[in-house]
CSV table of C-alpha atoms in Angstrom, one decimal:
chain,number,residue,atom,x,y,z
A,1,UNK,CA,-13.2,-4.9,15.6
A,2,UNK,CA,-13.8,-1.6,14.4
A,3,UNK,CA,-11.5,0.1,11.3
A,4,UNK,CA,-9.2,2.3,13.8
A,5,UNK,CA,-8.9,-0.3,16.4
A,6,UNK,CA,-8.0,-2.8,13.5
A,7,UNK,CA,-5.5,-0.4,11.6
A,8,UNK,CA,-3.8,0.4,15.4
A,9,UNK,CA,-3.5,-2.9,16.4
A,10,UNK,CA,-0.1,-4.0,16.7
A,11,UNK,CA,-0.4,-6.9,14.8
A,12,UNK,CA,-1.6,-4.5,12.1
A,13,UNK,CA,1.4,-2.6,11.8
A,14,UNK,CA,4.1,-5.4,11.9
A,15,UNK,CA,2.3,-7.1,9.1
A,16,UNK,CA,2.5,-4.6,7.1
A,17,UNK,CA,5.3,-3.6,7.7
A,18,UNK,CA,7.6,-6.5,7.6
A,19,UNK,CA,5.7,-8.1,4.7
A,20,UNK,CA,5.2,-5.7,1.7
A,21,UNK,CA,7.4,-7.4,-0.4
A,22,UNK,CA,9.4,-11.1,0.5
A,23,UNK,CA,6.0,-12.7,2.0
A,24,UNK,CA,6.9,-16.3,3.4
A,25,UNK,CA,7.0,-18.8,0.2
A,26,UNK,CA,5.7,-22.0,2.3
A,27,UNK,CA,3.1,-24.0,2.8
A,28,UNK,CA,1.8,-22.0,6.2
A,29,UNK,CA,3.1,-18.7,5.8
A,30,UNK,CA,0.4,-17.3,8.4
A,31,UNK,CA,2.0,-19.8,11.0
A,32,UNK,CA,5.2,-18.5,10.0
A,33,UNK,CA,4.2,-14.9,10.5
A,34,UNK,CA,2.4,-15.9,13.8
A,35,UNK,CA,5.8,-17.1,15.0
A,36,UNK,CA,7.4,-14.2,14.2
A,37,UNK,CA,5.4,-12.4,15.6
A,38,UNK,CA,4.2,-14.1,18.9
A,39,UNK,CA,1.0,-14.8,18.6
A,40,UNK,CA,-1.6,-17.6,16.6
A,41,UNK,CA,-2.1,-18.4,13.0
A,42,UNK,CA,-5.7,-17.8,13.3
A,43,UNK,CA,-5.1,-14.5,14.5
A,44,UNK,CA,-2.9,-13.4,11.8
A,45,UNK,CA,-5.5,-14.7,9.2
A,46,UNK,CA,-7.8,-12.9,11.1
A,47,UNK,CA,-6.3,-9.7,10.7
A,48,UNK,CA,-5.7,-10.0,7.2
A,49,UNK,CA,-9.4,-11.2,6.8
A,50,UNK,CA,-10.5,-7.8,8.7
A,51,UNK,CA,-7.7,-5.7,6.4
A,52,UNK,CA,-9.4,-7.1,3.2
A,53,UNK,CA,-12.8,-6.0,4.4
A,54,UNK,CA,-12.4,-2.9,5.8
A,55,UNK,CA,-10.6,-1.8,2.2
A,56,UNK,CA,-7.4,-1.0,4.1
A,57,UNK,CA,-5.9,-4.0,2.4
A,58,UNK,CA,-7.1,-4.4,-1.4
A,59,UNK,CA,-5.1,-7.7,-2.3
A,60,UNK,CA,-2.3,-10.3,-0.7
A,61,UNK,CA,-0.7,-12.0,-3.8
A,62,UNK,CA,2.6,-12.4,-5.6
A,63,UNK,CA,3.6,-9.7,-8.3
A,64,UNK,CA,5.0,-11.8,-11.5
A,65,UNK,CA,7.6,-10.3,-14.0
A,66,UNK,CA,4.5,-10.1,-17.0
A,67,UNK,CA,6.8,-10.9,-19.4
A,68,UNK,CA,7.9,-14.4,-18.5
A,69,UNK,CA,4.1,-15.0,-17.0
A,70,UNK,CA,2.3,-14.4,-20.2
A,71,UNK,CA,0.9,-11.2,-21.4
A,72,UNK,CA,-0.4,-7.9,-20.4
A,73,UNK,CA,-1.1,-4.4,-20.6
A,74,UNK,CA,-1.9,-1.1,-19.2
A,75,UNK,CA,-5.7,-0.1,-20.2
A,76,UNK,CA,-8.1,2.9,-20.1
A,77,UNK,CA,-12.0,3.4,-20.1
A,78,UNK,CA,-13.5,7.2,-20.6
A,79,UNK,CA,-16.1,6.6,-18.2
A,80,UNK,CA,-18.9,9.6,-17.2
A,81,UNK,CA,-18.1,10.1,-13.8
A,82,UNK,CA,-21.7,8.6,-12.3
A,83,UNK,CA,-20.8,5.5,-13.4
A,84,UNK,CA,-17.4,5.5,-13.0
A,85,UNK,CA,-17.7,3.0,-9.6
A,86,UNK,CA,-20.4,0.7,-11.6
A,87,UNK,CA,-17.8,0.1,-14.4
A,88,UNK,CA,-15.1,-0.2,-12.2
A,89,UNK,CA,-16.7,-3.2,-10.5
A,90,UNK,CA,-17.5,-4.9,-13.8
A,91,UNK,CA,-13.7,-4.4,-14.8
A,92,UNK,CA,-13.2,-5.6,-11.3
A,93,UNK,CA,-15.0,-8.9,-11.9
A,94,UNK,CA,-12.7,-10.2,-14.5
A,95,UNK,CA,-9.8,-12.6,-12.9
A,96,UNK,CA,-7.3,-11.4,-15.8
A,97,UNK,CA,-7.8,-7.8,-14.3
A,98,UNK,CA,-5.3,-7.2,-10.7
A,99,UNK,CA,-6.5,-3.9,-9.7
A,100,UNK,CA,-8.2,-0.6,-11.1
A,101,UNK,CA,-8.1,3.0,-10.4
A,102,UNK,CA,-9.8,6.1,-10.9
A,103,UNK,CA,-7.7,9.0,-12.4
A,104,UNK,CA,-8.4,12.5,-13.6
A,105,UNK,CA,-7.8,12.4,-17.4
A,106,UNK,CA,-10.4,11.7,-20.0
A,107,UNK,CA,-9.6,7.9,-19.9
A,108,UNK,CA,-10.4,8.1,-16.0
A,109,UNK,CA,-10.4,4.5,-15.3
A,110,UNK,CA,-6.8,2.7,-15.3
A,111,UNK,CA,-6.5,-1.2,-14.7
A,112,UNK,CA,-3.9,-4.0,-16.1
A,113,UNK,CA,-5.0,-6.5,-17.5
A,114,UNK,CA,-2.8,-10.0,-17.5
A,115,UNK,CA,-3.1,-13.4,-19.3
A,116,UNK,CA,-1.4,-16.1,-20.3
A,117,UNK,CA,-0.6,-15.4,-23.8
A,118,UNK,CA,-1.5,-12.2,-26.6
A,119,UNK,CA,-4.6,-14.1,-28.0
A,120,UNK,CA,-6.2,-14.5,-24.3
A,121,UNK,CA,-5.3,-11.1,-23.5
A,122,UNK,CA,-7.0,-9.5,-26.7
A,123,UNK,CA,-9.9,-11.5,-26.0
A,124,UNK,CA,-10.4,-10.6,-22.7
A,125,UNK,CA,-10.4,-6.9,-23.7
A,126,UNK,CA,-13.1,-7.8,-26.1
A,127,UNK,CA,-15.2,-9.0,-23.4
A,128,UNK,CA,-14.3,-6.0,-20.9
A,129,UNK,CA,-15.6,-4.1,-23.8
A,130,UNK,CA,-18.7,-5.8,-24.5
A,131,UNK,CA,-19.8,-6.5,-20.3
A,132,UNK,CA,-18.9,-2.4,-19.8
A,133,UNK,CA,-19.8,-1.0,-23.4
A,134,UNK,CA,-17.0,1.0,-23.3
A,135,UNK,CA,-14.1,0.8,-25.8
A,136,UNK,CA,-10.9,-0.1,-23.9
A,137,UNK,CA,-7.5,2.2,-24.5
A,138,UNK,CA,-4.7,-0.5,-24.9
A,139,UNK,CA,-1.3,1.1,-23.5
A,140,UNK,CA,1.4,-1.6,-23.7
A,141,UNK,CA,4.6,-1.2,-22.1
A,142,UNK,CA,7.5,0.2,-23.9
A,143,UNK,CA,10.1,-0.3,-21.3
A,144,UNK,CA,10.6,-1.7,-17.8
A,145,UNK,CA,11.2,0.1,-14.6
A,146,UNK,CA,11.5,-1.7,-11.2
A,147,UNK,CA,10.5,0.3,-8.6
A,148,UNK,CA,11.1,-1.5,-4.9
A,149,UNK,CA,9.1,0.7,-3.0
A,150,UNK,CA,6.9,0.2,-0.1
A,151,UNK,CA,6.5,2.2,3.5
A,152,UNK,CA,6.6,1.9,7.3
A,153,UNK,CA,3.3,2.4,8.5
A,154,UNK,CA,2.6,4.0,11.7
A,155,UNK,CA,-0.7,4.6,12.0
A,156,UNK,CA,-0.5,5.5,16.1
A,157,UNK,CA,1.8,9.2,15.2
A,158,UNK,CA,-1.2,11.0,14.2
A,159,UNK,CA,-4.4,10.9,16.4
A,160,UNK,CA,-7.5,12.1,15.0
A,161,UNK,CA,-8.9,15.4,16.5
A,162,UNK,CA,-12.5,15.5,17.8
């Protein structure tokens, strides 16, 4: 299935939209999904399968409260642009790491980085460090905010325009 066929499906749309945040906690959520919505469980996997590898979906997981789940922080590399994606896949490699992105600022790669305690955590920043050789911007969080957001997707309203 090619990327707009896959991102126009039906099944697409109601996946994403129904299950940004409160994803089934069982022990087959895709067959609960597939219930819901009418079809197979292998489909659904499917689809998520196809999301992931297309890039339209980066990552299907639970979001913990950091605090009560061990330790963690903002960080930053000052990366020259040309390499920018190179380090970003080495940053990418570490399990401790959720997610990275680029930003236009001097420190120009952003990721968090999450462990189980302050020791692990400082020692995986030590390693980023020495697998990247760059020095890593530590940018702990002073306060909380929860921010519920997520969006309908409709990816049908706007056609592309030969």
């Amino acid at each position: 299935m090619d990327i707009t066929s896959l991102i126009e499906s039906k099944l697409t749309q109601q996946i994403i939209n129904a299950y940004q945040r409160g994803f089934p906690l069982c022990s087959r959520p895709f067959l609960q999904l597939a219930n819901e919505f009418n079809t197979s469980e292998q489909a659904v996997i499917a689809c998520l399968t196809q999301l992931k590898q297309t890039g339209v979906l980066s990552r299907l997981g639970p979001v913990f409260d950091h605090k009560r789940a061990g330790a963690s922080t903002l960080a930053a590399i000052s990366v020259t642009n040309d390499k920018l994606d190179e380090i970003a896949a080495l940053v990418s490699e570490f399990q401790q790491v959720n997610h990275n992105y680029a930003r236009e600022h001097k420190y120009n790669l952003w990721f968090v980085v999450t462990a189980a305690n302050r020791i692990t955590l400082y020692q995986t920043i030590k390693e980023i460090e020495k697998v990247t050789k760059h020095d890593v911007l530590e940018l702990p969080m002073e306060k909380s905010y929860h921010i519920d957001l997520s969006f309908d997707v409709c990816f049908n309203q706007y056609k592309r325009v030969s």
